[in-house]
């Protein structure tokens, strides 16, 4: 096929890839991660901390009553309730922190997923227009013959998918959330961005290979 017919589409593909790379960079720059632990949204209390308050309150009352009536058993029971309440409170705060970081991990994942979905949508829309226009150009071309044109059109329709391993990104963020360290989120973002960038590169390279193949026919 006349290479001049393919070149505009190859050039447009290069420009689109650059555009997707730029969008990817901006998208990841906008992903929000709290600057410090105090900015992580946490619940003020949960079932464990509420229960802890009741245990501590009842324990204090029991402890005081035990001292007043000189009831050793009541004093011990009150002290046990206070100790249990303190234990529940510590565990409750740990659970609240864990849930907060888990939600943060999901928030970061959601922001990454939105960037990726927009990139995939842009790629799909761009390639659909490219393919439709190129097929029209092939049909209107003087050469090759009709049977060869059908084969070329079939080749045009083999657009590579822009696929990103989101399950791996989700798994990595789950591990980071379990560590409860904000610096880990920030350190991971460039790695996740590189994964998406590699997918853009792979899809673009595969499509350019198709154009090169068509130009040689």
C-alpha atoms as a PDB file:
ATOM      1  CA  UNK A   1       0.000   0.000   0.000  1.00  0.00           C
ATOM      2  CA  UNK A   2       1.127   3.553  -0.707  1.00  0.00           C
ATOM      3  CA  UNK A   3       2.975   4.644   2.431  1.00  0.00           C
ATOM      4  CA  UNK A   4       1.666   8.185   1.990  1.00  0.00           C
ATOM      5  CA  UNK A   5      -1.807   6.839   2.746  1.00  0.00           C
ATOM      6  CA  UNK A   6      -0.669   5.379   6.058  1.00  0.00           C
ATOM      7  CA  UNK A   7       1.673   8.136   7.230  1.00  0.00           C
ATOM      8  CA  UNK A   8      -0.997  10.631   8.402  1.00  0.00           C
ATOM      9  CA  UNK A   9      -2.523   7.928  10.617  1.00  0.00           C
ATOM     10  CA  UNK A  10       0.869   6.941  11.971  1.00  0.00           C
ATOM     11  CA  UNK A  11       1.630  10.586  12.769  1.00  0.00           C
ATOM     12  CA  UNK A  12      -1.772  11.038  14.400  1.00  0.00           C
ATOM     13  CA  UNK A  13      -1.136   7.965  16.525  1.00  0.00           C
ATOM     14  CA  UNK A  14       2.182   9.385  17.744  1.00  0.00           C
ATOM     15  CA  UNK A  15       0.467  12.651  18.643  1.00  0.00           C
ATOM     16  CA  UNK A  16      -2.319  10.813  20.467  1.00  0.00           C
ATOM     17  CA  UNK A  17       0.189   8.766  22.447  1.00  0.00           C
ATOM     18  CA  UNK A  18       1.949  11.963  23.541  1.00  0.00           C
ATOM     19  CA  UNK A  19      -1.408  13.395  24.547  1.00  0.00           C
ATOM     20  CA  UNK A  20      -2.228  10.317  26.624  1.00  0.00           C
ATOM     21  CA  UNK A  21       1.192  10.461  28.296  1.00  0.00           C
ATOM     22  CA  UNK A  22       0.596  14.103  29.214  1.00  0.00           C
ATOM     23  CA  UNK A  23      -2.879  13.350  30.557  1.00  0.00           C
ATOM     24  CA  UNK A  24      -1.431  10.476  32.602  1.00  0.00           C
ATOM     25  CA  UNK A  25       1.168  12.759  34.179  1.00  0.00           C
ATOM     26  CA  UNK A  26      -1.420  15.416  35.050  1.00  0.00           C
ATOM     27  CA  UNK A  27      -3.840  12.815  36.342  1.00  0.00           C
ATOM     28  CA  UNK A  28      -1.344  11.297  38.764  1.00  0.00           C
ATOM     29  CA  UNK A  29      -0.182  14.718  39.908  1.00  0.00           C
ATOM     30  CA  UNK A  30      -3.763  15.416  40.964  1.00  0.00           C
ATOM     31  CA  UNK A  31      -4.132  12.251  43.052  1.00  0.00           C
ATOM     32  CA  UNK A  32      -4.655  13.347  46.631  1.00  0.00           C
ATOM     33  CA  UNK A  33      -2.759  11.746  49.509  1.00  0.00           C
ATOM     34  CA  UNK A  34      -2.922  13.399  52.975  1.00  0.00           C
ATOM     35  CA  UNK A  35       0.267  15.163  54.007  1.00  0.00           C
ATOM     36  CA  UNK A  36       0.239  13.717  57.527  1.00  0.00           C
ATOM     37  CA  UNK A  37      -1.618  11.266  59.744  1.00  0.00           C
ATOM     38  CA  UNK A  38      -3.821  13.973  61.269  1.00  0.00           C
ATOM     39  CA  UNK A  39      -5.360  14.645  57.858  1.00  0.00           C
ATOM     40  CA  UNK A  40      -6.508  11.042  57.391  1.00  0.00           C
ATOM     41  CA  UNK A  41     -10.289  10.984  57.847  1.00  0.00           C
ATOM     42  CA  UNK A  42     -11.072   8.773  60.845  1.00  0.00           C
ATOM     43  CA  UNK A  43     -14.271   7.966  62.689  1.00  0.00           C
ATOM     44  CA  UNK A  44     -14.403   9.390  66.194  1.00  0.00           C
ATOM     45  CA  UNK A  45     -15.625   6.125  67.626  1.00  0.00           C
ATOM     46  CA  UNK A  46     -16.907   2.686  66.746  1.00  0.00           C
ATOM     47  CA  UNK A  47     -18.649  -0.180  68.506  1.00  0.00           C
ATOM     48  CA  UNK A  48     -15.502  -1.170  70.384  1.00  0.00           C
ATOM     49  CA  UNK A  49     -14.747   2.314  71.699  1.00  0.00           C
ATOM     50  CA  UNK A  50     -18.397   2.808  72.701  1.00  0.00           C
ATOM     51  CA  UNK A  51     -18.324  -0.511  74.562  1.00  0.00           C
ATOM     52  CA  UNK A  52     -15.037   0.514  76.135  1.00  0.00           C
ATOM     53  CA  UNK A  53     -16.680   3.645  77.532  1.00  0.00           C
ATOM     54  CA  UNK A  54     -19.428   1.585  79.138  1.00  0.00           C
ATOM     55  CA  UNK A  55     -16.970  -0.909  80.631  1.00  0.00           C
ATOM     56  CA  UNK A  56     -14.781   1.850  82.043  1.00  0.00           C
ATOM     57  CA  UNK A  57     -17.760   3.764  83.428  1.00  0.00           C
ATOM     58  CA  UNK A  58     -19.297   0.707  85.066  1.00  0.00           C
ATOM     59  CA  UNK A  59     -15.892  -0.387  86.324  1.00  0.00           C
ATOM     60  CA  UNK A  60     -15.215   2.970  87.966  1.00  0.00           C
ATOM     61  CA  UNK A  61     -18.605   2.919  89.658  1.00  0.00           C
ATOM     62  CA  UNK A  62     -18.073  -0.662  90.831  1.00  0.00           C
ATOM     63  CA  UNK A  63     -14.551   0.107  92.033  1.00  0.00           C
ATOM     64  CA  UNK A  64     -15.759   3.070  94.111  1.00  0.00           C
ATOM     65  CA  UNK A  65     -18.690   1.136  95.561  1.00  0.00           C
ATOM     66  CA  UNK A  66     -16.362  -1.721  96.440  1.00  0.00           C
ATOM     67  CA  UNK A  67     -14.092   0.671  98.342  1.00  0.00           C
ATOM     68  CA  UNK A  68     -17.041   2.195 100.174  1.00  0.00           C
ATOM     69  CA  UNK A  69     -18.531  -1.108 101.290  1.00  0.00           C
ATOM     70  CA  UNK A  70     -15.113  -2.755 101.680  1.00  0.00           C
ATOM     71  CA  UNK A  71     -16.153  -5.416  99.179  1.00  0.00           C
ATOM     72  CA  UNK A  72     -12.967  -6.904  97.760  1.00  0.00           C
ATOM     73  CA  UNK A  73     -14.874  -8.864  95.119  1.00  0.00           C
ATOM     74  CA  UNK A  74     -16.620  -5.727  93.901  1.00  0.00           C
ATOM     75  CA  UNK A  75     -13.298  -3.831  93.794  1.00  0.00           C
ATOM     76  CA  UNK A  76     -11.712  -6.607  91.751  1.00  0.00           C
ATOM     77  CA  UNK A  77     -14.713  -6.759  89.417  1.00  0.00           C
ATOM     78  CA  UNK A  78     -14.604  -2.980  88.980  1.00  0.00           C
ATOM     79  CA  UNK A  79     -10.875  -3.026  88.261  1.00  0.00           C
ATOM     80  CA  UNK A  80     -11.353  -5.867  85.775  1.00  0.00           C
ATOM     81  CA  UNK A  81     -14.081  -3.912  83.993  1.00  0.00           C
ATOM     82  CA  UNK A  82     -11.829  -0.833  83.808  1.00  0.00           C
ATOM     83  CA  UNK A  83      -8.948  -2.916  82.444  1.00  0.00           C
ATOM     84  CA  UNK A  84     -11.274  -4.562  79.892  1.00  0.00           C
ATOM     85  CA  UNK A  85     -12.585  -1.159  78.857  1.00  0.00           C
ATOM     86  CA  UNK A  86      -9.080   0.185  78.328  1.00  0.00           C
ATOM     87  CA  UNK A  87      -8.217  -2.892  76.264  1.00  0.00           C
ATOM     88  CA  UNK A  88     -11.351  -2.471  74.140  1.00  0.00           C
ATOM     89  CA  UNK A  89     -10.572   1.206  73.668  1.00  0.00           C
ATOM     90  CA  UNK A  90      -7.060   0.474  72.376  1.00  0.00           C
ATOM     91  CA  UNK A  91      -8.390  -2.182  70.030  1.00  0.00           C
ATOM     92  CA  UNK A  92     -11.169   0.143  68.905  1.00  0.00           C
ATOM     93  CA  UNK A  93      -8.730   2.904  68.045  1.00  0.00           C
ATOM     94  CA  UNK A  94      -6.617   0.400  66.133  1.00  0.00           C
ATOM     95  CA  UNK A  95      -9.686  -0.726  64.190  1.00  0.00           C
ATOM     96  CA  UNK A  96     -10.645   2.878  63.437  1.00  0.00           C
ATOM     97  CA  UNK A  97      -7.137   3.597  62.162  1.00  0.00           C
ATOM     98  CA  UNK A  98      -7.122   0.422  60.067  1.00  0.00           C
ATOM     99  CA  UNK A  99     -10.497   1.279  58.522  1.00  0.00           C
ATOM    100  CA  UNK A 100      -9.349   4.838  57.816  1.00  0.00           C
ATOM    101  CA  UNK A 101      -6.265   3.681  55.931  1.00  0.00           C
ATOM    102  CA  UNK A 102      -8.263   1.043  54.093  1.00  0.00           C
ATOM    103  CA  UNK A 103     -10.654   3.779  52.912  1.00  0.00           C
ATOM    104  CA  UNK A 104      -7.677   5.923  51.921  1.00  0.00           C
ATOM    105  CA  UNK A 105      -6.301   3.031  49.875  1.00  0.00           C
ATOM    106  CA  UNK A 106      -9.649   2.667  48.128  1.00  0.00           C
ATOM    107  CA  UNK A 107      -9.723   6.412  47.486  1.00  0.00           C
ATOM    108  CA  UNK A 108      -6.272   6.322  45.896  1.00  0.00           C
ATOM    109  CA  UNK A 109      -7.263   3.280  43.842  1.00  0.00           C
ATOM    110  CA  UNK A 110     -10.444   5.015  42.708  1.00  0.00           C
ATOM    111  CA  UNK A 111      -8.479   8.058  41.576  1.00  0.00           C
ATOM    112  CA  UNK A 112      -6.026   5.868  39.655  1.00  0.00           C
ATOM    113  CA  UNK A 113      -8.887   3.878  38.156  1.00  0.00           C
ATOM    114  CA  UNK A 114     -10.553   7.085  36.954  1.00  0.00           C
ATOM    115  CA  UNK A 115      -7.360   8.194  35.195  1.00  0.00           C
ATOM    116  CA  UNK A 116      -6.957   4.771  33.581  1.00  0.00           C
ATOM    117  CA  UNK A 117     -10.588   4.594  32.452  1.00  0.00           C
ATOM    118  CA  UNK A 118     -10.318   8.040  30.861  1.00  0.00           C
ATOM    119  CA  UNK A 119      -7.140   6.978  29.054  1.00  0.00           C
ATOM    120  CA  UNK A 120      -8.747   3.772  27.833  1.00  0.00           C
ATOM    121  CA  UNK A 121     -11.811   5.712  26.684  1.00  0.00           C
ATOM    122  CA  UNK A 122      -9.670   8.244  24.818  1.00  0.00           C
ATOM    123  CA  UNK A 123      -7.668   5.446  23.193  1.00  0.00           C
ATOM    124  CA  UNK A 124     -10.777   3.550  22.152  1.00  0.00           C
ATOM    125  CA  UNK A 125     -12.481   6.635  20.738  1.00  0.00           C
ATOM    126  CA  UNK A 126      -9.376   7.761  18.894  1.00  0.00           C
ATOM    127  CA  UNK A 127      -8.702   4.349  17.352  1.00  0.00           C
ATOM    128  CA  UNK A 128     -12.323   3.960  16.267  1.00  0.00           C
ATOM    129  CA  UNK A 129     -12.118   7.238  14.343  1.00  0.00           C
ATOM    130  CA  UNK A 130      -8.698   6.329  12.958  1.00  0.00           C
ATOM    131  CA  UNK A 131      -9.836   2.930  11.786  1.00  0.00           C
ATOM    132  CA  UNK A 132     -13.052   4.212  10.220  1.00  0.00           C
ATOM    133  CA  UNK A 133     -11.213   6.942   8.328  1.00  0.00           C
ATOM    134  CA  UNK A 134      -8.434   4.584   7.197  1.00  0.00           C
ATOM    135  CA  UNK A 135     -10.887   1.955   5.984  1.00  0.00           C
ATOM    136  CA  UNK A 136     -12.701   4.606   3.969  1.00  0.00           C
ATOM    137  CA  UNK A 137      -9.369   5.704   2.485  1.00  0.00           C
ATOM    138  CA  UNK A 138      -8.462   2.118   1.604  1.00  0.00           C
ATOM    139  CA  UNK A 139     -11.789   1.516  -0.121  1.00  0.00           C
ATOM    140  CA  UNK A 140     -11.322   4.680  -2.179  1.00  0.00           C
ATOM    141  CA  UNK A 141      -7.716   3.957  -3.089  1.00  0.00           C
ATOM    142  CA  UNK A 142      -6.807   2.951  -6.633  1.00  0.00           C
ATOM    143  CA  UNK A 143      -4.803  -0.043  -5.456  1.00  0.00           C
ATOM    144  CA  UNK A 144      -4.663  -2.768  -4.354  1.00  0.00           C
ATOM    145  CA  UNK A 145      -7.456  -4.922  -5.789  1.00  0.00           C
ATOM    146  CA  UNK A 146     -10.736  -5.649  -3.973  1.00  0.00           C
ATOM    147  CA  UNK A 147      -9.657  -8.927  -2.359  1.00  0.00           C
ATOM    148  CA  UNK A 148      -6.492  -7.298  -1.032  1.00  0.00           C
ATOM    149  CA  UNK A 149      -8.522  -4.379   0.305  1.00  0.00           C
ATOM    150  CA  UNK A 150     -10.676  -6.778   2.306  1.00  0.00           C
ATOM    151  CA  UNK A 151      -7.551  -8.293   3.890  1.00  0.00           C
ATOM    152  CA  UNK A 152      -6.209  -4.828   4.674  1.00  0.00           C
ATOM    153  CA  UNK A 153      -9.484  -3.746   6.271  1.00  0.00           C
ATOM    154  CA  UNK A 154      -9.480  -6.900   8.403  1.00  0.00           C
ATOM    155  CA  UNK A 155      -5.963  -5.987   9.507  1.00  0.00           C
ATOM    156  CA  UNK A 156      -7.068  -2.456  10.385  1.00  0.00           C
ATOM    157  CA  UNK A 157      -9.760  -3.857  12.671  1.00  0.00           C
ATOM    158  CA  UNK A 158      -7.170  -5.687  14.825  1.00  0.00           C
ATOM    159  CA  UNK A 159      -6.654  -2.682  17.108  1.00  0.00           C
ATOM    160  CA  UNK A 160      -4.626  -3.629  20.219  1.00  0.00           C
ATOM    161  CA  UNK A 161      -6.317  -3.130  23.557  1.00  0.00           C
ATOM    162  CA  UNK A 162      -4.880  -0.685  26.073  1.00  0.00           C
ATOM    163  CA  UNK A 163      -4.866  -3.022  29.054  1.00  0.00           C
ATOM    164  CA  UNK A 164      -3.730  -2.110  32.577  1.00  0.00           C
ATOM    165  CA  UNK A 165      -3.350  -4.657  35.383  1.00  0.00           C
ATOM    166  CA  UNK A 166      -5.631  -2.940  37.867  1.00  0.00           C
ATOM    167  CA  UNK A 167      -5.839  -6.053  40.061  1.00  0.00           C
ATOM    168  CA  UNK A 168      -2.112  -5.766  40.769  1.00  0.00           C
ATOM    169  CA  UNK A 169      -2.472  -2.069  41.592  1.00  0.00           C
ATOM    170  CA  UNK A 170      -5.349  -2.875  43.950  1.00  0.00           C
ATOM    171  CA  UNK A 171      -3.307  -5.614  45.643  1.00  0.00           C
ATOM    172  CA  UNK A 172      -0.316  -3.320  46.137  1.00  0.00           C
ATOM    173  CA  UNK A 173      -2.489  -0.589  47.629  1.00  0.00           C
ATOM    174  CA  UNK A 174      -4.100  -3.099  50.005  1.00  0.00           C
ATOM    175  CA  UNK A 175      -0.634  -4.027  51.283  1.00  0.00           C
ATOM    176  CA  UNK A 176       0.282  -0.356  51.681  1.00  0.00           C
ATOM    177  CA  UNK A 177      -2.948   0.321  53.568  1.00  0.00           C
ATOM    178  CA  UNK A 178      -2.104  -2.488  56.001  1.00  0.00           C
ATOM    179  CA  UNK A 179       1.202  -0.757  56.796  1.00  0.00           C
ATOM    180  CA  UNK A 180      -0.602   2.525  57.595  1.00  0.00           C
ATOM    181  CA  UNK A 181       2.264   4.705  56.372  1.00  0.00           C
ATOM    182  CA  UNK A 182       1.416   7.718  54.202  1.00  0.00           C
ATOM    183  CA  UNK A 183       4.887   7.852  52.666  1.00  0.00           C
ATOM    184  CA  UNK A 184       4.260   4.420  51.131  1.00  0.00           C
ATOM    185  CA  UNK A 185       1.284   5.754  49.179  1.00  0.00           C
ATOM    186  CA  UNK A 186       3.329   8.620  47.775  1.00  0.00           C
ATOM    187  CA  UNK A 187       6.229   6.296  46.938  1.00  0.00           C
ATOM    188  CA  UNK A 188       3.904   3.917  45.101  1.00  0.00           C
ATOM    189  CA  UNK A 189       2.217   6.478  42.835  1.00  0.00           C
ATOM    190  CA  UNK A 190       5.207   6.800  40.420  1.00  0.00           C
ATOM    191  CA  UNK A 191       5.331   3.000  40.199  1.00  0.00           C
ATOM    192  CA  UNK A 192       1.624   2.781  39.356  1.00  0.00           C
ATOM    193  CA  UNK A 193       2.048   5.600  36.838  1.00  0.00           C
ATOM    194  CA  UNK A 194       4.881   3.673  35.193  1.00  0.00           C
ATOM    195  CA  UNK A 195       2.605   0.635  34.847  1.00  0.00           C
ATOM    196  CA  UNK A 196      -0.009   2.701  33.019  1.00  0.00           C
ATOM    197  CA  UNK A 197       2.635   4.438  30.899  1.00  0.00           C
ATOM    198  CA  UNK A 198       3.995   1.036  29.850  1.00  0.00           C
ATOM    199  CA  UNK A 199       0.499  -0.010  28.771  1.00  0.00           C
ATOM    200  CA  UNK A 200       0.148   3.128  26.651  1.00  0.00           C
ATOM    201  CA  UNK A 201       3.553   2.461  25.099  1.00  0.00           C
ATOM    202  CA  UNK A 202       2.706  -1.173  24.418  1.00  0.00           C
ATOM    203  CA  UNK A 203      -0.607  -0.360  22.732  1.00  0.00           C
ATOM    204  CA  UNK A 204       0.950   2.447  20.671  1.00  0.00           C
ATOM    205  CA  UNK A 205       3.887   0.299  19.564  1.00  0.00           C
ATOM    206  CA  UNK A 206       1.573  -2.563  18.580  1.00  0.00           C
ATOM    207  CA  UNK A 207      -0.611  -0.197  16.540  1.00  0.00           C
ATOM    208  CA  UNK A 208       2.404   1.365  14.818  1.00  0.00           C
ATOM    209  CA  UNK A 209       3.502  -2.174  13.884  1.00  0.00           C
ATOM    210  CA  UNK A 210       0.130  -2.667  12.199  1.00  0.00           C
ATOM    211  CA  UNK A 211       0.582   0.549  10.227  1.00  0.00           C
ATOM    212  CA  UNK A 212       4.109  -0.495   9.233  1.00  0.00           C
ATOM    213  CA  UNK A 213       2.766  -3.831   8.064  1.00  0.00           C
ATOM    214  CA  UNK A 214       0.018  -2.145   6.031  1.00  0.00           C
ATOM    215  CA  UNK A 215       2.514   0.232   4.450  1.00  0.00           C
ATOM    216  CA  UNK A 216       4.532  -2.743   3.259  1.00  0.00           C
ATOM    217  CA  UNK A 217       1.619  -4.426   1.561  1.00  0.00           C
END
